[in-house]
Amino acid sequence: MKTFVYVDHFKGEVQPASWEALGLGKSLGSVSAVVFGSGLDAITKAAFEYGADEVLAADDAALTDFRAEPYAATLAALASSASPDLILFPTTARTRELAAMIGVDLNTGVLTDVFELDASDNQLVATRPIYEGKVLEKVVCSGKPVIATIRARAFPKPEADSGKSGTATKVEVKSDALTEVKGYSASESAVNLGDAGVIVSGGRGVSNNPSLQPPAGLDEKQVEIWRAQQGFALITELANVLGGAVGASRAAVDGGYIPYSHQVGQTGKVVTPDLYIACGISGAIQHLVGMRNAKLVVAINKDADAPIFKQARYGVVGDLFQIVPALTEAFKKKLGK
Ligand SMILES: Cc1cc2nc3c(=O)[nH]c(=O)nc-3n(C[C@H](O)[C@H](O)[C@H](O)COP(=O)(O)OP(=O)(O)OC[C@H]3O[C@@H](n4cnc5c(N)ncnc54)[C@H](O)[C@@H]3O)c2cc1C
């Protein structure tokens, strides 16, 4: 099978799931890394090291900033002439748009958020979540090429081999852009939960420590938020020690404790870390759909009957304000931090 893997990056920083897609493509046959942008030498080198048989690079000032029109036009033209069987993307906001546009251009289907791909019997069968993750569907795409965006951390990342190298093949650029990027500003979505190997999440329980004495002059709501911020400081410290990210339930977000970009669940992010530590989260179904594919779930909750414990491999019944700092200290010692 001939596979193209689109290497998604922002200003040269590659989305790690691009390399996971490359490993998947390699396991199916020959794999070409497709790289767009300007100044692509470092990414080209990395693509060879991660196992690309060839690198197809559109290295051009017109592609410095991602814009859907020139990127889609360039990729669709390339795919039309090279006829790959499969085009893989890591699932990101950019690639959802790009994959959809080339799906239209190439008159084929797009499978998003795929986390299993079976290539037996001369057919590609993809497994992906639908209905907010309540049901997993197995889908066959009858169009060619098959276009799929893969979920981050669902497929193994290949080992980089620094001994491998090569020269990129130049791709002709279609630069008829309708938009121009005038600049960037940091946004809440800078929190990258999708790629995190460890997530420590807080829920409404992080505000529940009546013994904390707030500064004078705060009203009731401000006291609640202040208490929650003390709770999230503990959660952040644990996440930092473990090299992880901070997540949250919707109750914590709606309560104004933490920005929406941290929300995990049906109306937040779907995450698949190796370790998910839920602190003061009850385990409502809308939260579970966002984290139930974590490899290992640990729950800390005062209420022994909280539904989150059904999802957890390890559960601690107790006050997070005691357990989280104790865990942080234990991990600091264990990890020599
Ligand atoms: C359409 C829709 C979409 C939704 N989308 C999402 C979503 O994307 N993500 C999401 O999370 N929710 C979502 N929700 C909301 C969801 O139904 C729950 O209301 C929410 O997940 C509850 O958050 P929580 O567990 O933090 O709060 P609660 O349910 O109030 O639970 C707080 C928990 O903290 C424990 N606790 C309290 N104090 C402590 C302490 N000191 N130490 C330890 N434990 C303590 C309590 O025992 C309790 O179990 C959605 C709801 C709807 C209707």
Short mmCIF file of C-alpha atoms and ligand atoms in Angstrom, two decimals:
data_model
loop_
_atom_site.label_atom_id
_atom_site.label_comp_id
_atom_site.label_asym_id
_atom_site.label_seq_id
_atom_site.Cartn_x
_atom_site.Cartn_y
_atom_site.Cartn_z
CA MET A 1 0.00 0.00 0.00
CA LYS A 2 1.19 3.48 -0.85
CA THR A 3 0.53 5.97 1.95
CA PHE A 4 0.99 9.73 2.19
CA VAL A 5 1.36 11.16 5.67
CA TYR A 6 0.74 14.86 6.08
CA VAL A 7 3.17 16.23 8.68
CA ASP A 8 1.26 18.91 10.58
CA HIS A 9 3.34 21.62 12.25
CA PHE A 10 3.05 25.15 13.56
CA LYS A 11 6.13 27.29 12.88
CA GLY A 12 8.26 24.17 12.58
CA GLU A 13 6.96 22.49 15.73
CA VAL A 14 5.56 19.16 14.56
CA GLN A 15 2.41 17.66 16.06
CA PRO A 16 3.80 14.41 17.51
CA ALA A 17 0.87 12.42 16.13
CA SER A 18 2.32 13.12 12.66
CA TRP A 19 5.13 10.69 13.51
CA GLU A 20 2.58 8.21 14.89
CA ALA A 21 0.81 8.44 11.51
CA LEU A 22 4.16 7.88 9.78
CA GLY A 23 4.72 4.71 11.82
CA LEU A 24 1.22 3.53 10.93
CA GLY A 25 1.80 4.21 7.23
CA LYS A 26 5.11 2.36 7.34
CA SER A 27 3.43 -0.69 8.88
CA LEU A 28 1.11 -0.80 5.84
CA GLY A 29 3.73 -0.49 3.08
CA SER A 30 5.62 2.44 1.54
CA VAL A 31 5.19 5.83 3.17
CA SER A 32 5.82 9.35 1.89
CA ALA A 33 5.92 12.26 4.31
CA VAL A 34 4.23 15.35 2.90
CA VAL A 35 5.58 18.58 4.37
CA PHE A 36 4.34 22.09 3.56
CA GLY A 37 5.67 25.44 4.76
CA SER A 38 8.89 27.38 4.43
CA GLY A 39 12.33 26.50 5.80
CA LEU A 40 11.53 22.80 6.06
CA ASP A 41 15.03 21.29 6.40
CA ALA A 42 14.66 20.28 10.07
CA ILE A 43 11.24 18.68 9.52
CA THR A 44 12.48 16.89 6.39
CA LYS A 45 15.43 15.48 8.36
CA ALA A 46 13.11 14.35 11.18
CA ALA A 47 10.70 12.73 8.70
CA PHE A 48 13.49 10.56 7.26
CA GLU A 49 14.64 9.69 10.79
CA TYR A 50 11.12 8.60 11.74
CA GLY A 51 11.03 6.22 8.79
CA ALA A 52 9.70 8.06 5.71
CA ASP A 53 10.72 6.36 2.44
CA GLU A 54 10.55 9.73 0.74
CA VAL A 55 9.74 13.30 1.74
CA LEU A 56 7.59 15.43 -0.57
CA ALA A 57 8.22 19.04 0.40
CA ALA A 58 6.45 22.18 -0.75
CA ASP A 59 8.97 24.64 0.68
CA ASP A 60 7.80 28.08 -0.36
CA ALA A 61 7.29 31.51 1.21
CA ALA A 62 3.67 31.38 0.01
CA LEU A 63 3.09 28.49 2.44
CA THR A 64 4.79 30.02 5.49
CA ASP A 65 1.46 30.32 7.29
CA PHE A 66 -1.17 27.62 7.17
CA ARG A 67 -4.09 28.68 5.01
CA ALA A 68 -6.55 26.08 3.89
CA GLU A 69 -6.84 27.14 0.23
CA PRO A 70 -3.21 26.91 -0.97
CA TYR A 71 -2.46 23.94 1.26
CA ALA A 72 -5.50 22.01 0.00
CA ALA A 73 -4.87 22.96 -3.64
CA THR A 74 -1.21 21.87 -3.40
CA LEU A 75 -2.03 18.61 -1.63
CA ALA A 76 -4.94 17.74 -3.93
CA ALA A 77 -2.78 18.31 -7.02
CA LEU A 78 0.00 16.18 -5.56
CA ALA A 79 -2.37 13.35 -4.62
CA SER A 80 -4.05 13.47 -8.05
CA SER A 81 -0.75 12.91 -9.82
CA ALA A 82 0.83 10.42 -7.38
CA SER A 83 -2.35 8.39 -6.61
CA PRO A 84 -1.66 7.19 -3.05
CA ASP A 85 -4.00 4.52 -1.64
CA LEU A 86 -4.22 6.25 1.71
CA ILE A 87 -3.60 9.76 3.05
CA LEU A 88 -3.13 10.01 6.81
CA PHE A 89 -3.23 13.14 8.96
CA PRO A 90 -2.86 13.63 12.69
CA THR A 91 -6.22 14.95 13.96
CA THR A 92 -5.84 18.68 14.61
CA ALA A 93 -7.97 21.76 13.95
CA ARG A 94 -5.90 22.47 10.80
CA THR A 95 -6.04 18.96 9.40
CA ARG A 96 -9.78 18.57 9.91
CA GLU A 97 -10.24 21.49 7.54
CA LEU A 98 -7.52 20.37 5.13
CA ALA A 99 -8.67 16.73 4.99
CA ALA A 100 -12.26 17.81 4.34
CA MET A 101 -11.20 20.12 1.51
CA ILE A 102 -9.05 17.55 -0.28
CA GLY A 103 -11.77 14.95 0.27
CA VAL A 104 -14.03 17.16 -1.84
CA ASP A 105 -11.30 17.85 -4.41
CA LEU A 106 -10.48 14.15 -4.78
CA ASN A 107 -14.12 13.03 -4.59
CA THR A 108 -13.53 10.61 -1.74
CA GLY A 109 -14.52 10.16 1.90
CA VAL A 110 -12.80 11.34 5.08
CA LEU A 111 -12.65 9.31 8.30
CA THR A 112 -11.86 11.46 11.33
CA ASP A 113 -10.43 10.61 14.74
CA VAL A 114 -9.53 7.05 13.76
CA PHE A 115 -7.88 5.03 16.52
CA GLU A 116 -7.66 1.59 14.90
CA LEU A 117 -6.94 0.75 11.28
CA ASP A 118 -7.10 -2.81 10.04
CA ALA A 119 -5.67 -3.55 6.62
CA SER A 120 -6.48 -7.25 6.25
CA ASP A 121 -8.49 -8.69 3.28
CA ASN A 122 -7.37 -5.90 0.95
CA GLN A 123 -9.62 -3.46 2.75
CA LEU A 124 -8.97 -0.66 5.18
CA VAL A 125 -11.34 -0.88 8.12
CA ALA A 126 -11.17 2.10 10.44
CA THR A 127 -12.53 2.25 13.99
CA ARG A 128 -13.68 5.64 15.23
CA PRO A 129 -15.99 7.04 17.91
CA ILE A 130 -19.44 8.40 17.11
CA TYR A 131 -22.27 9.84 19.25
CA GLU A 132 -19.80 11.57 21.58
CA GLY A 133 -17.84 8.35 22.00
CA LYS A 134 -20.79 6.30 23.22
CA VAL A 135 -20.53 4.00 20.20
CA LEU A 136 -17.49 2.91 18.21
CA GLU A 137 -18.10 2.32 14.51
CA LYS A 138 -16.07 0.26 12.07
CA VAL A 139 -16.06 1.93 8.66
CA VAL A 140 -14.82 1.06 5.22
CA CYS A 141 -14.20 3.92 2.80
CA SER A 142 -14.96 2.87 -0.77
CA GLY A 143 -13.37 5.94 -2.39
CA LYS A 144 -9.74 6.21 -3.36
CA PRO A 145 -7.59 7.49 -1.82
CA VAL A 146 -8.86 6.71 1.65
CA ILE A 147 -8.38 9.82 3.77
CA ALA A 148 -8.13 9.44 7.55
CA THR A 149 -7.18 11.67 10.44
CA ILE A 150 -5.80 9.66 13.35
CA ARG A 151 -6.29 10.30 17.03
CA ALA A 152 -3.16 11.42 18.90
CA ARG A 153 -1.48 8.70 20.97
CA ALA A 154 -3.64 5.92 19.50
CA PHE A 155 -0.79 4.44 17.42
CA PRO A 156 2.80 3.88 18.55
CA LYS A 157 5.38 6.53 17.70
CA PRO A 158 8.31 4.97 15.83
CA GLU A 159 11.84 5.27 17.21
CA ALA A 160 13.81 7.97 15.42
CA ASP A 161 16.93 6.65 13.70
CA SER A 162 19.48 9.49 13.47
CA GLY A 163 21.46 7.44 10.94
CA LYS A 164 18.71 7.79 8.32
CA SER A 165 18.70 10.73 5.95
CA GLY A 166 17.63 11.71 2.46
CA THR A 167 16.83 14.57 0.13
CA ALA A 168 13.33 15.96 -0.16
CA THR A 169 11.49 15.84 -3.47
CA LYS A 170 10.20 19.27 -4.47
CA VAL A 171 6.44 19.65 -4.76
CA GLU A 172 4.86 22.25 -7.01
CA VAL A 173 3.01 24.88 -5.00
CA LYS A 174 -0.50 26.11 -5.81
CA SER A 175 -0.47 29.46 -4.10
CA ASP A 176 -3.82 30.99 -5.07
CA ALA A 177 -4.66 31.97 -1.50
CA LEU A 178 -7.77 33.99 -0.70
CA THR A 179 -6.58 34.92 2.78
CA GLU A 180 -3.48 36.42 4.35
CA VAL A 181 -2.31 35.82 7.92
CA LYS A 182 -1.60 39.15 9.58
CA GLY A 183 -0.28 37.75 12.86
CA TYR A 184 -0.87 35.37 15.75
CA SER A 185 -1.83 35.88 19.37
CA ALA A 186 -1.81 33.30 22.14
CA SER A 187 -5.18 31.73 22.75
CA GLU A 188 -6.67 29.50 25.38
CA SER A 189 -6.29 26.56 23.04
CA ALA A 190 -2.55 26.70 23.78
CA VAL A 191 -3.27 23.98 26.36
CA ASN A 192 -2.51 20.79 24.50
CA LEU A 193 -4.37 18.03 26.32
CA GLY A 194 -4.51 15.81 23.24
CA ASP A 195 -0.77 15.10 23.26
CA ALA A 196 -0.35 14.83 27.04
CA GLY A 197 0.84 11.51 28.41
CA VAL A 198 -0.32 12.44 31.90
CA ILE A 199 -3.34 14.57 32.81
CA VAL A 200 -4.28 15.62 36.32
CA SER A 201 -7.83 16.96 36.31
CA GLY A 202 -9.85 18.88 38.86
CA GLY A 203 -13.59 19.15 39.34
CA ARG A 204 -15.96 21.05 41.55
CA GLY A 205 -14.33 19.36 44.55
CA VAL A 206 -11.22 21.55 44.19
CA SER A 207 -13.20 24.44 45.70
CA ASN A 208 -14.24 22.40 48.71
CA ASN A 209 -11.77 23.20 51.46
CA PRO A 210 -13.66 25.27 54.03
CA SER A 211 -10.61 25.43 56.28
CA LEU A 212 -8.77 27.70 53.80
CA GLN A 213 -9.05 31.32 54.98
CA PRO A 214 -9.65 33.65 51.99
CA PRO A 215 -8.42 37.25 51.90
CA ALA A 216 -10.85 39.77 53.40
CA GLY A 217 -13.41 41.60 51.26
CA LEU A 218 -14.37 38.80 48.85
CA ASP A 219 -18.01 37.94 48.23
CA GLU A 220 -19.28 34.34 48.33
CA LYS A 221 -18.59 33.58 44.66
CA GLN A 222 -15.13 35.14 44.85
CA VAL A 223 -14.35 33.03 47.91
CA GLU A 224 -15.39 29.89 46.01
CA ILE A 225 -13.15 30.80 43.07
CA TRP A 226 -10.26 31.72 45.36
CA ARG A 227 -10.56 28.36 47.12
CA ALA A 228 -10.73 26.56 43.77
CA GLN A 229 -7.58 28.35 42.66
CA GLN A 230 -5.76 27.01 45.74
CA GLY A 231 -7.02 23.56 44.80
CA PHE A 232 -5.91 23.92 41.17
CA ALA A 233 -2.48 25.13 42.38
CA LEU A 234 -2.07 21.72 44.07
CA ILE A 235 -3.27 19.94 40.95
CA THR A 236 -0.90 21.94 38.75
CA GLU A 237 2.04 21.11 41.02
CA LEU A 238 1.26 17.40 40.75
CA ALA A 239 0.88 17.70 36.97
CA ASN A 240 4.23 19.53 36.73
CA VAL A 241 6.06 16.90 38.77
CA LEU A 242 4.67 14.22 36.45
CA GLY A 243 5.42 16.26 33.31
CA GLY A 244 1.71 16.37 32.53
CA ALA A 245 -1.10 18.77 31.72
CA VAL A 246 -4.00 20.09 33.79
CA GLY A 247 -7.55 19.10 32.87
CA ALA A 248 -10.91 20.01 34.37
CA SER A 249 -14.56 19.06 34.52
CA ARG A 250 -17.22 21.31 33.09
CA ALA A 251 -18.39 22.18 36.59
CA ALA A 252 -14.93 23.60 37.30
CA VAL A 253 -14.96 25.54 34.02
CA ASP A 254 -18.53 26.80 34.48
CA GLY A 255 -17.65 27.78 38.04
CA GLY A 256 -14.97 30.13 36.67
CA TYR A 257 -12.15 28.16 38.31
CA ILE A 258 -10.17 27.51 35.14
CA PRO A 259 -10.47 28.38 31.39
CA TYR A 260 -12.51 26.24 29.01
CA SER A 261 -9.39 25.08 27.13
CA HIS A 262 -8.80 22.66 30.03
CA GLN A 263 -12.23 21.02 29.86
CA VAL A 264 -12.37 17.29 29.28
CA GLY A 265 -15.57 15.63 28.12
CA GLN A 266 -18.45 15.69 25.71
CA THR A 267 -18.29 19.44 25.20
CA GLY A 268 -14.57 19.68 25.90
CA LYS A 269 -11.61 17.61 24.73
CA VAL A 270 -11.42 13.86 24.22
CA VAL A 271 -8.11 12.69 25.68
CA THR A 272 -6.16 9.42 25.69
CA PRO A 273 -3.27 9.84 28.14
CA ASP A 274 -1.36 6.98 29.71
CA LEU A 275 -2.38 8.27 33.13
CA TYR A 276 -5.47 10.32 34.08
CA ILE A 277 -5.82 11.43 37.70
CA ALA A 278 -9.34 12.73 38.45
CA CYS A 279 -9.49 14.87 41.60
CA GLY A 280 -12.84 15.93 43.05
CA ILE A 281 -14.70 14.83 39.90
CA SER A 282 -17.89 12.80 40.35
CA GLY A 283 -17.70 10.97 37.00
CA ALA A 284 -20.78 12.14 35.08
CA ILE A 285 -21.20 10.40 31.72
CA GLN A 286 -20.40 13.64 29.87
CA HIS A 287 -17.01 13.72 31.61
CA LEU A 288 -16.35 9.99 31.16
CA VAL A 289 -16.75 10.14 27.37
CA GLY A 290 -13.78 12.48 27.29
CA MET A 291 -11.34 10.36 29.29
CA ARG A 292 -12.46 6.77 29.39
CA ASN A 293 -9.87 5.70 26.83
CA ALA A 294 -7.04 6.73 29.16
CA LYS A 295 -4.79 3.74 29.77
CA LEU A 296 -4.84 4.12 33.56
CA VAL A 297 -7.35 6.12 35.59
CA VAL A 298 -6.80 7.11 39.21
CA ALA A 299 -9.65 8.79 41.11
CA ILE A 300 -9.50 10.81 44.30
CA ASN A 301 -12.89 11.60 45.78
CA LYS A 302 -14.41 12.04 49.23
CA ASP A 303 -17.48 10.05 48.24
CA ALA A 304 -16.86 6.29 48.06
CA ASP A 305 -19.97 5.92 45.87
CA ALA A 306 -18.87 8.46 43.22
CA PRO A 307 -19.33 6.93 39.72
CA ILE A 308 -15.76 7.88 38.76
CA PHE A 309 -14.53 4.94 40.85
CA LYS A 310 -16.18 2.52 38.38
CA GLN A 311 -13.90 3.90 35.68
CA ALA A 312 -10.77 3.94 37.85
CA ARG A 313 -8.12 1.24 38.21
CA TYR A 314 -7.01 2.85 41.49
CA GLY A 315 -9.28 4.86 43.74
CA VAL A 316 -8.51 6.88 46.84
CA VAL A 317 -11.46 7.80 49.06
CA GLY A 318 -10.47 10.98 50.84
CA ASP A 319 -9.93 14.72 50.76
CA LEU A 320 -7.98 15.84 47.69
CA PHE A 321 -6.46 18.66 49.71
CA GLN A 322 -4.60 16.03 51.73
CA ILE A 323 -4.06 13.36 49.09
CA VAL A 324 -2.84 15.48 46.16
CA PRO A 325 0.04 17.20 48.08
CA ALA A 326 1.01 13.84 49.60
CA LEU A 327 1.12 12.29 46.12
CA THR A 328 3.18 15.23 44.82
CA GLU A 329 5.73 14.77 47.60
CA ALA A 330 5.89 11.01 47.02
CA PHE A 331 6.43 11.47 43.26
CA LYS A 332 9.06 14.18 43.87
CA LYS A 333 11.03 11.72 46.01
CA LYS A 334 10.53 8.82 43.63
CA LEU A 335 11.49 10.87 40.57
CA GLY A 336 14.32 12.73 42.34
CA LYS A 337 12.74 16.16 41.68
C1 LIG B 1 -24.93 18.62 27.24
C2 LIG B 1 -23.97 18.49 28.38
C3 LIG B 1 -22.60 18.48 28.11
C4 LIG B 1 -21.69 18.34 29.14
N1 LIG B 1 -20.34 18.31 28.85
C5 LIG B 1 -19.46 18.08 29.85
C6 LIG B 1 -18.07 17.98 29.59
O1 LIG B 1 -17.60 18.12 28.46
N2 LIG B 1 -17.24 17.73 30.62
C7 LIG B 1 -17.69 17.56 31.91
O2 LIG B 1 -16.87 17.34 32.81
N3 LIG B 1 -18.99 17.68 32.18
C8 LIG B 1 -19.88 17.96 31.20
N4 LIG B 1 -21.20 18.13 31.51
C9 LIG B 1 -21.59 18.26 32.92
C10 LIG B 1 -21.71 16.94 33.67
O3 LIG B 1 -23.01 16.44 33.52
C11 LIG B 1 -21.42 17.16 35.18
O4 LIG B 1 -22.30 18.14 35.67
C12 LIG B 1 -20.00 17.60 35.49
O5 LIG B 1 -19.08 16.72 34.86
C13 LIG B 1 -19.77 17.55 36.99
O6 LIG B 1 -18.51 18.04 37.28
P1 LIG B 1 -17.79 17.60 38.63
O7 LIG B 1 -17.64 16.11 38.67
O8 LIG B 1 -16.56 18.43 38.77
O9 LIG B 1 -18.80 18.12 39.75
P2 LIG B 1 -19.74 17.33 40.71
O10 LIG B 1 -20.61 16.37 40.00
O11 LIG B 1 -20.38 18.34 41.58
O12 LIG B 1 -18.73 16.45 41.57
C14 LIG B 1 -17.81 16.98 42.50
C15 LIG B 1 -17.15 15.80 43.17
O13 LIG B 1 -16.14 16.27 44.04
C16 LIG B 1 -16.12 15.46 45.20
N5 LIG B 1 -15.49 16.25 46.26
C17 LIG B 1 -15.96 17.36 46.88
N6 LIG B 1 -15.04 17.85 47.72
C18 LIG B 1 -13.96 17.04 47.63
C19 LIG B 1 -12.70 17.04 48.27
N7 LIG B 1 -12.33 17.99 49.12
N8 LIG B 1 -11.83 16.03 47.98
C20 LIG B 1 -12.18 15.04 47.10
N9 LIG B 1 -13.38 15.02 46.45
C21 LIG B 1 -14.25 16.01 46.73
C22 LIG B 1 -17.57 15.13 45.46
O14 LIG B 1 -17.72 13.95 46.24
C23 LIG B 1 -18.11 14.99 44.05
O15 LIG B 1 -18.06 13.62 43.63
C24 LIG B 1 -22.14 18.26 30.49
C25 LIG B 1 -23.51 18.27 30.74
C26 LIG B 1 -24.41 18.40 29.72
C27 LIG B 1 -25.88 18.38 30.03
#
